[in-house]
Coordinates of C-alpha atoms in Angstrom, one line a residue:
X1 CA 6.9 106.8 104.1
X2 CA 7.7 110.5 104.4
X3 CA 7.0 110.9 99.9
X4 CA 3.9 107.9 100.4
X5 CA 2.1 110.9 102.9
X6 CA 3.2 114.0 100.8
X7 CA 1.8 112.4 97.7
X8 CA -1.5 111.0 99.3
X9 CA -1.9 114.6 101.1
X10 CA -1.7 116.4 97.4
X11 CA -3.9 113.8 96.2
X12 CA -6.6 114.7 98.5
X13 CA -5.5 118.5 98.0
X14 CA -6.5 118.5 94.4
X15 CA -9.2 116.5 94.8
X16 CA -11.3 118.8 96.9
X17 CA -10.3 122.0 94.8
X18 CA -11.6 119.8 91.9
X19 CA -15.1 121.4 92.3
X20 CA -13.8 124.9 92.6
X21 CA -12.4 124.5 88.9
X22 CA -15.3 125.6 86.9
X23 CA -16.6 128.4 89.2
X24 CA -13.0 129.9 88.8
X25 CA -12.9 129.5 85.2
X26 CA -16.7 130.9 85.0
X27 CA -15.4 134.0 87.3
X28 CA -12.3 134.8 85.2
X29 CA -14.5 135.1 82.0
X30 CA -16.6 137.0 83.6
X31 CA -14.1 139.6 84.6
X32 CA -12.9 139.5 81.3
X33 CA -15.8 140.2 79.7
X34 CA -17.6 142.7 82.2
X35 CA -14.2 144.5 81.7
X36 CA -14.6 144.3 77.8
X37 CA -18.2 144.9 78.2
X38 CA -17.5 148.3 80.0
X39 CA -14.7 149.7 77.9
X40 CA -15.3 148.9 74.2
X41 CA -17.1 151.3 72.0
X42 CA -20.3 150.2 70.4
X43 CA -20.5 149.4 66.3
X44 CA -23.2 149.4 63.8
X45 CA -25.1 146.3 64.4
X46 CA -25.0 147.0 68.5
X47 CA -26.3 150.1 67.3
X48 CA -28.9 148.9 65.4
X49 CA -30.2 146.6 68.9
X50 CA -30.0 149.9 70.9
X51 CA -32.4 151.7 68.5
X52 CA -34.6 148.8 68.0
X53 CA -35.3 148.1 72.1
X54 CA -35.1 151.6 73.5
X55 CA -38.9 152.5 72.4
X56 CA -40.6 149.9 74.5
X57 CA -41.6 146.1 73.2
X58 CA -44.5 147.2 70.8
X59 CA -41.2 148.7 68.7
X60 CA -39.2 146.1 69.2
X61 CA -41.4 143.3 68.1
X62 CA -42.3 145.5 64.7
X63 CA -38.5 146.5 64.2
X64 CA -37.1 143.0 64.8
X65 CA -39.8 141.8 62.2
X66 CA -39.3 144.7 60.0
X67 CA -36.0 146.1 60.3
X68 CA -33.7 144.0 61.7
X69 CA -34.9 141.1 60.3
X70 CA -34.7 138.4 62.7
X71 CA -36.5 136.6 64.7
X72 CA -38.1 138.5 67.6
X73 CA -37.4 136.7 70.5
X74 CA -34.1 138.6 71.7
X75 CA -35.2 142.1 70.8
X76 CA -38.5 141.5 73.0
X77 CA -36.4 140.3 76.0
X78 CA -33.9 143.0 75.6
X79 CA -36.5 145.4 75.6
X80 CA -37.3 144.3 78.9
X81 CA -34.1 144.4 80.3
X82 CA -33.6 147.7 79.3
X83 CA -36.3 148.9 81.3
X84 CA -34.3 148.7 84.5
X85 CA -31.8 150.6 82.5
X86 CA -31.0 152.3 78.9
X87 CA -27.2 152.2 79.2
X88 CA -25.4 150.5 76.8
X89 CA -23.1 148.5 79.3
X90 CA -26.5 147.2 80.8
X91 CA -27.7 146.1 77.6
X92 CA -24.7 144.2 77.5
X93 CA -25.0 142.5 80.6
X94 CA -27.8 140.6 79.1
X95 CA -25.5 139.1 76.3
X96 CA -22.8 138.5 79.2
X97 CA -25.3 136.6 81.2
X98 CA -26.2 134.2 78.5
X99 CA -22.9 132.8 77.8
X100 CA -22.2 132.8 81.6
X101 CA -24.9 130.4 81.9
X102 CA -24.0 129.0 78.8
X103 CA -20.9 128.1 80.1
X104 CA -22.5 126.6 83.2
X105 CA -24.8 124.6 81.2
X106 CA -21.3 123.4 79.0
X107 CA -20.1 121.9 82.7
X108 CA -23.1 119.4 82.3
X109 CA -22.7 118.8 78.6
X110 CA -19.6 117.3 79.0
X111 CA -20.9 115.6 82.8
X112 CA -23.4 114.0 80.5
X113 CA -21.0 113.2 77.1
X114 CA -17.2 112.6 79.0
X115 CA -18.1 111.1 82.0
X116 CA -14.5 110.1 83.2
X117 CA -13.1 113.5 82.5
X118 CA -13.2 116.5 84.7
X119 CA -15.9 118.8 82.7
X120 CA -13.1 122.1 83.8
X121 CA -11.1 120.8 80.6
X122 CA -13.8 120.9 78.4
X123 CA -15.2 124.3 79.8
X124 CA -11.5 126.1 79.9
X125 CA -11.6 125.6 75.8
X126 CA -15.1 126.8 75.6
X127 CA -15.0 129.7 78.2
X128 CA -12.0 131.6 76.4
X129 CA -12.9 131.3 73.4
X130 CA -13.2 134.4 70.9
X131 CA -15.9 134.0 69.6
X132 CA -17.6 133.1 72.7
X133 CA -15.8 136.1 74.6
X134 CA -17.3 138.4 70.7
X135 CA -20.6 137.0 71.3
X136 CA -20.4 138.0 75.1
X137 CA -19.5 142.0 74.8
X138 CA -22.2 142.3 72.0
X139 CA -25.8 143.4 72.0
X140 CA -27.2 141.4 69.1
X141 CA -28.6 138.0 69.6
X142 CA -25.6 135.2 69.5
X143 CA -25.2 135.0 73.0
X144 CA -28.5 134.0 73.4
X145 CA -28.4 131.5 70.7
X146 CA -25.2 130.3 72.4
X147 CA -27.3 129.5 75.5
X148 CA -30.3 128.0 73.6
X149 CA -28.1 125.9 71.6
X150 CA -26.4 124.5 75.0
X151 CA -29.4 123.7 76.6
X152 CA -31.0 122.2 73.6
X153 CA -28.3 119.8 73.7
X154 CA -28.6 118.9 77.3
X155 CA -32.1 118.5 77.0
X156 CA -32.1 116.4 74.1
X157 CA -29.3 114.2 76.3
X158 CA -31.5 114.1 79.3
X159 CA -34.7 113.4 77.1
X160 CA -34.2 111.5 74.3
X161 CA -30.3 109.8 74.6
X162 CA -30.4 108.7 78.3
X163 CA -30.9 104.8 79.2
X164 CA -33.7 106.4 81.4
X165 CA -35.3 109.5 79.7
X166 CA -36.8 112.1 81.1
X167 CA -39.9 113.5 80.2
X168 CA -39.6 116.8 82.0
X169 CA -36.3 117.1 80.0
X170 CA -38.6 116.1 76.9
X171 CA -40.9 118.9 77.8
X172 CA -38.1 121.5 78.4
X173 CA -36.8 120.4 75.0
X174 CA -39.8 121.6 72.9
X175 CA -40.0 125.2 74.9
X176 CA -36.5 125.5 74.0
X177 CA -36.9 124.4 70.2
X178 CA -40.0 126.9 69.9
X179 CA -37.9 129.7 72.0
X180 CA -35.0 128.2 69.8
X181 CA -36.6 129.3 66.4
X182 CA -38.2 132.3 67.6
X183 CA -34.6 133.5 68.5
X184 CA -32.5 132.8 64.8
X185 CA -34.1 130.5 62.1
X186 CA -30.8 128.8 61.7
X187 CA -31.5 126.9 65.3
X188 CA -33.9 125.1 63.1
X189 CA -30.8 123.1 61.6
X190 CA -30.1 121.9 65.0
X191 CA -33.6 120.3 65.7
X192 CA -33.2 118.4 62.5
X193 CA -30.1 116.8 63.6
X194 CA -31.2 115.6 66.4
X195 CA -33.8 113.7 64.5
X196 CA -31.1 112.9 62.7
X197 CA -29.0 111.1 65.3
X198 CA -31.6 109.3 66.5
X199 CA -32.3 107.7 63.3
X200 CA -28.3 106.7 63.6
X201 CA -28.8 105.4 66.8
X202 CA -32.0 103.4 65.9
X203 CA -34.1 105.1 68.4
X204 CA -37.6 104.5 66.6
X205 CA -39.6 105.3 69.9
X206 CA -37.3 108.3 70.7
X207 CA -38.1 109.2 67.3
X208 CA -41.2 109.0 67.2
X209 CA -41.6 111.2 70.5
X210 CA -39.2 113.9 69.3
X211 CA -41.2 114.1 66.2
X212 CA -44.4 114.8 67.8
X213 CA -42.8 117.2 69.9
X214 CA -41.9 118.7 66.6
X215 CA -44.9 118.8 65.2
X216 CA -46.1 121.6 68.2
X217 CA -43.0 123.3 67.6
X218 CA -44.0 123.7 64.0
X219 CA -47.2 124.8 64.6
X220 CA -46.9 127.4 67.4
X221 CA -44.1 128.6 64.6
X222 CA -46.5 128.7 61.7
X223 CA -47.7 132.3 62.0
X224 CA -43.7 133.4 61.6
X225 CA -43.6 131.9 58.0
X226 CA -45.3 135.2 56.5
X227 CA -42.7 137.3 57.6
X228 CA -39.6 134.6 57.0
X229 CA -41.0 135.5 53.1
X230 CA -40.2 139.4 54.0
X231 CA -37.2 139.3 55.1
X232 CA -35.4 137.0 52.8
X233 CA -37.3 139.3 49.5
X234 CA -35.9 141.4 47.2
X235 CA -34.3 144.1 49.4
X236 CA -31.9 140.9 50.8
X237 CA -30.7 140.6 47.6
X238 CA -27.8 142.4 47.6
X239 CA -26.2 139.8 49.8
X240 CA -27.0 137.2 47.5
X241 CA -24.1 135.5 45.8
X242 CA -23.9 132.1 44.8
X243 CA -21.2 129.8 45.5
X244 CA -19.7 126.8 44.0
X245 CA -20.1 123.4 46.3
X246 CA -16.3 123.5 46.5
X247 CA -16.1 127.4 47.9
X248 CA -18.9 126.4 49.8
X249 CA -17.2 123.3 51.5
X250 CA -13.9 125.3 52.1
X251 CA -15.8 128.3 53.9
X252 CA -17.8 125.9 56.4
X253 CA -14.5 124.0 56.9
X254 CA -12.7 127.3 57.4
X255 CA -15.5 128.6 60.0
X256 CA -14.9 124.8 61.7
X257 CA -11.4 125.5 62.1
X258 CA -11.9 128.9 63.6
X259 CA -13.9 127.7 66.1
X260 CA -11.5 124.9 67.1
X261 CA -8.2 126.6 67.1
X262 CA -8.8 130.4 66.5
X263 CA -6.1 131.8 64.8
X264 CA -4.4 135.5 66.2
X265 CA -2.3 136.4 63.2
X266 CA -0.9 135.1 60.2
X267 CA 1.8 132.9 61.5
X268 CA -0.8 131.0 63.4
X269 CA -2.7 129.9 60.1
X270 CA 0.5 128.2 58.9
X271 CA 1.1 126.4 62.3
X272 CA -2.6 125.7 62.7
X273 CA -2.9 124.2 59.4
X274 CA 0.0 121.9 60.0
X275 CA -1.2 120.6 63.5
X276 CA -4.4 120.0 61.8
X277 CA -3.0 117.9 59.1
X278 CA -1.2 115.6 62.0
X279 CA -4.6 115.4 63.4
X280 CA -6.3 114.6 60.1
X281 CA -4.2 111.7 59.8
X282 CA -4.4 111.0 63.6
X283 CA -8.2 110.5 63.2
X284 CA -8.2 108.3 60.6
X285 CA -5.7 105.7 62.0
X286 CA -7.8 105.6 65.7
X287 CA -10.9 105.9 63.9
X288 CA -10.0 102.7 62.0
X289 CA -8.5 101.0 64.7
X290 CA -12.0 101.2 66.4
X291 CA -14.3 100.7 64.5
X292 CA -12.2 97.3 64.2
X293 CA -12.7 96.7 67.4
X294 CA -16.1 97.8 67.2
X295 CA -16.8 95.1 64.6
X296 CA -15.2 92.4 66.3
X297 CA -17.4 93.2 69.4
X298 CA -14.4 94.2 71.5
X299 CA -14.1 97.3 73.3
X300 CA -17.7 98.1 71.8
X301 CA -17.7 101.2 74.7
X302 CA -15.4 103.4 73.0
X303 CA -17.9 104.4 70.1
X304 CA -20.7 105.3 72.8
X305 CA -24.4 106.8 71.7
X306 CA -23.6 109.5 73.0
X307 CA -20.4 109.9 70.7
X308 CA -22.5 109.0 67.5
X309 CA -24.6 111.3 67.9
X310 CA -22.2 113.9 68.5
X311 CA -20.8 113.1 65.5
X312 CA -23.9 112.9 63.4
X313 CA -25.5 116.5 64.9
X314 CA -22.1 118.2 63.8
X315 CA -22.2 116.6 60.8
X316 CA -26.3 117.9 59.7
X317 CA -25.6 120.8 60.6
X318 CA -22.6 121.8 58.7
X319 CA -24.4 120.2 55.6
X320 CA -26.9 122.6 56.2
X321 CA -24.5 125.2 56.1
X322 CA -23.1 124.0 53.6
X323 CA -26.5 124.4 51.6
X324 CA -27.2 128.1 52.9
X325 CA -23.4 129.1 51.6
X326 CA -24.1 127.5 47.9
X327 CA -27.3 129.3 47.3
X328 CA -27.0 132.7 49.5
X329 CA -23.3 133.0 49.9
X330 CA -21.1 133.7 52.6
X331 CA -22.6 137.3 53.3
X332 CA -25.4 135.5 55.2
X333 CA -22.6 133.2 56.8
X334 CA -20.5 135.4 59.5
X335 CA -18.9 133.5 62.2
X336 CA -21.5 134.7 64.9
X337 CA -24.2 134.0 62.2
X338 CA -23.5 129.9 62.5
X339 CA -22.6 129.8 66.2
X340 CA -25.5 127.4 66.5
X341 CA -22.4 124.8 65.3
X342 CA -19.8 126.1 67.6
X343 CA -20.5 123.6 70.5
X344 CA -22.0 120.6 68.1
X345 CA -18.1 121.0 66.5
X346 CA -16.2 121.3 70.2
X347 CA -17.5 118.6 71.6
X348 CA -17.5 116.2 68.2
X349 CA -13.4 117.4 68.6
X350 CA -13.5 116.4 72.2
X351 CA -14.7 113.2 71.2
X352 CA -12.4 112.7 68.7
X353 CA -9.7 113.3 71.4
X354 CA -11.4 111.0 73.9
X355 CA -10.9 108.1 71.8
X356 CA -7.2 107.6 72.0
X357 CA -8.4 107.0 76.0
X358 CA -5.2 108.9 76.9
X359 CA -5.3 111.7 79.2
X360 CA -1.9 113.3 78.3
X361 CA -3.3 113.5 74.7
X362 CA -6.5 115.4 76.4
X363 CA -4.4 117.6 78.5
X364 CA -2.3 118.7 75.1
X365 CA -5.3 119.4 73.3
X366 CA -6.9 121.6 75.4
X367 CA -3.5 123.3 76.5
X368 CA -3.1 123.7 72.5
X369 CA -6.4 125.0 71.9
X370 CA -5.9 127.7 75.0
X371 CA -2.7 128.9 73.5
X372 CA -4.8 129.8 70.5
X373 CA -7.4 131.1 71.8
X374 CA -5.6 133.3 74.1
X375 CA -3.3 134.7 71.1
X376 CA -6.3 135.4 68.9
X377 CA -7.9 137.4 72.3
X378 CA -4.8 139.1 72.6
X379 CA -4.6 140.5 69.1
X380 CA -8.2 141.0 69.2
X381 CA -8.8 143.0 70.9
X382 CA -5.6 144.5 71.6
X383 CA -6.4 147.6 70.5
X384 CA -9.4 148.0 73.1
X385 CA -11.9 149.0 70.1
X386 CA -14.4 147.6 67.9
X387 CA -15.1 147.8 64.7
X388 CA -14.9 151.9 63.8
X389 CA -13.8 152.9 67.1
X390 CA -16.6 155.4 67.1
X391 CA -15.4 156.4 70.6
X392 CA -11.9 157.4 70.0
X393 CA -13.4 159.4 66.5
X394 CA -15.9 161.1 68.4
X395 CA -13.3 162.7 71.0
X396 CA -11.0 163.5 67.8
X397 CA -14.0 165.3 66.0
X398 CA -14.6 167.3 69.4
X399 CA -11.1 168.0 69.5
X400 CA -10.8 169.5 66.1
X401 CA -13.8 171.1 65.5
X402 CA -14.5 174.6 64.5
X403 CA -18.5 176.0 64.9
X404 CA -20.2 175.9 61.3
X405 CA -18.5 172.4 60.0
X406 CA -20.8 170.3 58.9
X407 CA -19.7 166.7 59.5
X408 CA -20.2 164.0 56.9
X409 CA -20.3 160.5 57.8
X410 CA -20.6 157.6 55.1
X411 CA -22.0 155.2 55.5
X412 CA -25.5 156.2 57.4
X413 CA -25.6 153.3 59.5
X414 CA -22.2 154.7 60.9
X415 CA -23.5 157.5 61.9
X416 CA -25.7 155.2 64.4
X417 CA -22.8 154.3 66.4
X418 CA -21.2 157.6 66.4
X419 CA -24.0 159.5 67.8
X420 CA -23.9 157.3 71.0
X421 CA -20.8 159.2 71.6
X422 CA -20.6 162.7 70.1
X423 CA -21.0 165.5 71.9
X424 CA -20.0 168.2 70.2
X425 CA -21.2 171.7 68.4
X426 CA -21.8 170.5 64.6
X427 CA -24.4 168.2 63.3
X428 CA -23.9 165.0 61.2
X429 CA -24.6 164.3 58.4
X430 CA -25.2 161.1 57.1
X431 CA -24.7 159.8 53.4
X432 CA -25.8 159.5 51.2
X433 CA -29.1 160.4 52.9
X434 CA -30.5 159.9 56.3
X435 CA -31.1 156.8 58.1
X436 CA -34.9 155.1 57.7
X437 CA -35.9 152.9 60.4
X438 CA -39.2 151.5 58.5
X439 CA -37.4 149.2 56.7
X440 CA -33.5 147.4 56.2
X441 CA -32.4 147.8 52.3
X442 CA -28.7 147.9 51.4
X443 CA -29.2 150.4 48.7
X444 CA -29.9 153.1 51.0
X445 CA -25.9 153.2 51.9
X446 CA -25.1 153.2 48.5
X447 CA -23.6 156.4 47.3
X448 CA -24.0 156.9 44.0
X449 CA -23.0 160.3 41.9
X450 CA -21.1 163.7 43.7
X451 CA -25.3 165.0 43.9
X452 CA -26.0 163.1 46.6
X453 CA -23.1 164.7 48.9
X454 CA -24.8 168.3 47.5
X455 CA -27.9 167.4 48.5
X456 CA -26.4 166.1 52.3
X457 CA -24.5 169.1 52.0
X458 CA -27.7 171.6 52.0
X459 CA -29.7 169.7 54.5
X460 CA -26.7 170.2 56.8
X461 CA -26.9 173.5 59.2
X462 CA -23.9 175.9 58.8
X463 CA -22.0 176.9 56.2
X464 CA -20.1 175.2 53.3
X465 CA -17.0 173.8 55.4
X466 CA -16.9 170.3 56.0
X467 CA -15.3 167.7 58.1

C-alpha cells in the first residue's frame, strides 16, 4: 500500500509541475541570452543595423531599401525601438523578444501538431538551439523571421488545417504573410508550401480561400517589386556563383542537418553522421510499415493531416532552396539566411519520431538532440566573442598606442564595428577607402594595388607610423 501511495503521490506531483515546464524552459533561455546579449561584442552586419536605425525611420526605410538590401519591415520597427534607447544591448532586446515569443508560439505548434505529447519536449529542442540562441543575441532581422515563420504556421493550422477553421486565424494569416514578405523575401517560399500542402491534402475549398487571401498579399506587395530588381542587380554580383544540382542538394541537406543536430567540433560530425545513417534507415522501415497500414485502412491515424502537411511544407521549401543555391550559390544561403526552414524541418523530424508511437524513442531523441545542441553552444561561444572580437581589439589598440599612429583597418566595413568600441587618441583609417552609406557594393572592400594604402595613408591625421 505504502509504494501504491508514494507512486500515486509523484504521479500527481509531476502532473501539476507539468505546466510550469515551458515557462522554465522559456526563462532559462532567456537568461542565457540576456546574458549573451549583454556581453558579446558587436560584428559587421550588427553594425550595419545600428547605422541603418539610429537616424530615425525616414533613414531606415531608404537604407534598408538602399543599403542593406532587405526588406524594410525590421529596420522600421527597430528604429522605433531604438527611440526608447540607442544602446546596443537595447537594440538587442528586440531580437531577444522575438524568439521568446517565438518560443511561446512553438508551445502551441506542437499543442496543435503532437497532441498526446507534452509540447516542453518539443520546445527544449527548439529553445536551445544555436542558431535559435545566434539569431537571439543579433540585431539583424532572423529573429523576427523566426517569429513570423512560427506564427504563420499556427495560423495556417488554426485557419486552413483545423476540422473547424477559423476565419480570424484566416485573417491573422494574410497580415502575417504581407508582414511575412515585407520582413525577408525568402518567407515567400513558405506561403507557397502551404498552398502546397493543401493541394496534398485535397483541401480545394481551403484552397481556394488561401489563394484569395494570396491574391491581397500579392497586391499590397506589388509596389516592393521595383526595388526587389535593385537589390538583386549588378552590384550583387559578386556573390553570384553557380552551383551544380548535386552541390546544391548536399548544401541544403548539410544546412538540414545543422538545424537538427548542431554539430560543436569535429568529432561530432562523424558521430552525427552515423546516428543519421541509423535514422535514415529507421525512417524508411516505419515509413513502409505505415503506409501499409495506411493502405489497408488500418491504423489510418498515424499518417494525420497535420503530419502530411508537415511533411509537404518542409519538403517546398527546401526545393526552393535548393533552386536559390543552383542559380545564386551558397553566398546568398547562410544558415540565418534560410531560418524560414528551421521549424518546417524540426517539427517534420518530430513527426518522423512520433510515428514509432513510442515515448522512450521521443525521450532519446530530444535528449540526443540537447546533447548537441548544448556542445555546439558550448564551443560557440566559448570564447565570449563574436565574429572579430572588435571589443577585446579595441582595448589592445588603447593599450598599445602611441599619439601620431595612424590606424589601418581592412576591410572598411570592420571598421563599423570597431568604432562602437574605440576610444582612444588616433583615428582609423579604413581600407581601401572610406565607408559609403548610399549604396552596398562588394568592390568597395576590395583592395587592389599598394596605392590605395598611400592614398589611406595621407587622408590619415599624424604622421607616417602606423598600426
Amino acid at each position: 500500500m505504502s509504494r501504491t501511495r508514494e507512486r500515486s503521490t509523484s504521479s500527481v506531483a509531476l502532473k501539476s509541475a507539468q505546466p510550469l515546464l515551458v515557462p522554465l524552459l522559456l526563462l532559462l533561455h532567456l537568461l542565457l541570452t540576456l546574458s549573451l546579449a549583454y556581453k558579446l561584442n558587436i560584428w559587421v552586419d550588427e553594425a550595419f543595423s545600428l547605422g541603418t536605425t539610429e537616424r530615425g525611420v525616414g533613414y531606415g526605410l531608404r537604407q534598408a531599401l538602399n543599403f542593406e538590401l532587405q526588406a524594410p519591415l525590421y529596420f522600421l520597427l527597430l528604429s522605433l525601438w531604438r527611440k526608447i534607447n540607442s544602446s546596443i544591448f537595447f537594440a538587442r532586446l528586440f531580437s531577444v523578444a522575438c524568439v521568446g515569443l517565438a518560443i511561446q508560439v512553438t508551445a502551441q505548434l506542437a499543442r496543435r501538431f503532437f497532441r498526446d505529447v507534452h509540447p516542453a519536449w518539443f520546445v527544449a529542442a527548439v529553445a536551445f538551439n544555436p542558431l535559435v540562441i545566434i539569431v537571439a543575441v543579433d540585431v539583424r532581422l532572423y529573429a523576427l523571421v523566426l517569429l513570423l515563420t512560427a506564427l504563420l504556421l499556427l495560423a495556417f493550422h488554426d485557419g486552413y488545417l483545423s476540422e473547424t477553421p477559423s476565419r480570424r486565424a484566416q485573417v491573422c494569416y494574410v497580415v502575417l504573410a504581407l508582414a511575412a514578405l515585407y520582413t525577408q523575401y525568402y518567407m515567400g517560399f513558405l506561403l507557397v508550401a502551404n498552398a502546397c500542402a493543401l493541394c496534398a491534402l485535397k483541401r480545394w475549398r481551403a484552397l481556394v480561400e488561401y489563394l484569395v487571401g494570396m491574391v491581397a498579399v500579392g497586391l499590397c506587395f506589388a509596389p516592393m517589386l521595383p526595388f526587389i530588381r535593385y537589390q538583386m542587380s549588378a552590384h550583387t554580383a559578386p556573390m553570384q556563383n553557380r552551383e551544380t544540382w548535386f552541390e546544391g542538394f548536399k548544401f541544403v541537406t548539410w544546412r538540414m542537418k545543422d538545424y537538427v543536430l548542431p554539430p560543436g567540433w569535429d568529432f561530432s560530425l562523424v558521430v552525427r553522421s552515423w546516428i543519421l545513417r541509423l535514422c535514415y534507415l529507421g525512417t524508411l522501415v516505419l515509413l513502409g510499415y505505415r503506409f501499409a497500414l495506411y493502405l489497408l485502412h488500418k491504423k489510418r491515424h498515424i499518417l494525420t493531416p497535420e503530419f502530411i502537411a508537415l511533411w509537404t511544407i518542409t519538403l517546398v521549401v527546401t526545393l526552393f532552396f535548393l533552386f536559390t543555391a543552383r542559380l545564386s550559390g551558397e553566398m546568398l544561403l547562410q544558415i540565418r539566411h534560410t531560418i524560414v526552414l528551421f521549424l518546417p524541418v524540426n517539427l517534420a523530424v518530430f513527426a518522423l519520431v512520433r510515428l514509432a508511437e513510442n515515448r522512450r524513442v521521443l525521450y532519446v531523441w530530444v535528449c540526443l538532440v540537447l546533447l548537441f545542441s548544448l556542445t555546439a553552444l558550448f564551443e560557440h561561444y566559448r570564447p565570449l566573442a563574436k565574429y572579430g572580437d572588435w571589443q577585446r581589439v579595441a582595448a589592445y589598440l588603447m593599450s598599445e598606442e602611441q599619439p601620431g599612429q595612424a590606424i589601418l583597418v581592412f576591410h572598411a566595413g570592420a571598421a563599423l564595428p570597431l568604432e562602437r568600441y574605440y576610444a582612444g587618441r588616433n583615428a582609423l583609417v579604413p581600407l581601401p577607402r572610406e565607408n559609403t552609406f548610399e549604396r552596398f557594393d562588394f568592390h568597395d572592400y576590395v583592395l587592389r594595388d599598394e596605392r590605395e594604402i598611400t592614398a589611406a595613408l595621407e587622408r590619415a591625421p599624424g604622421d607616417d607610423e602606423t598600426i
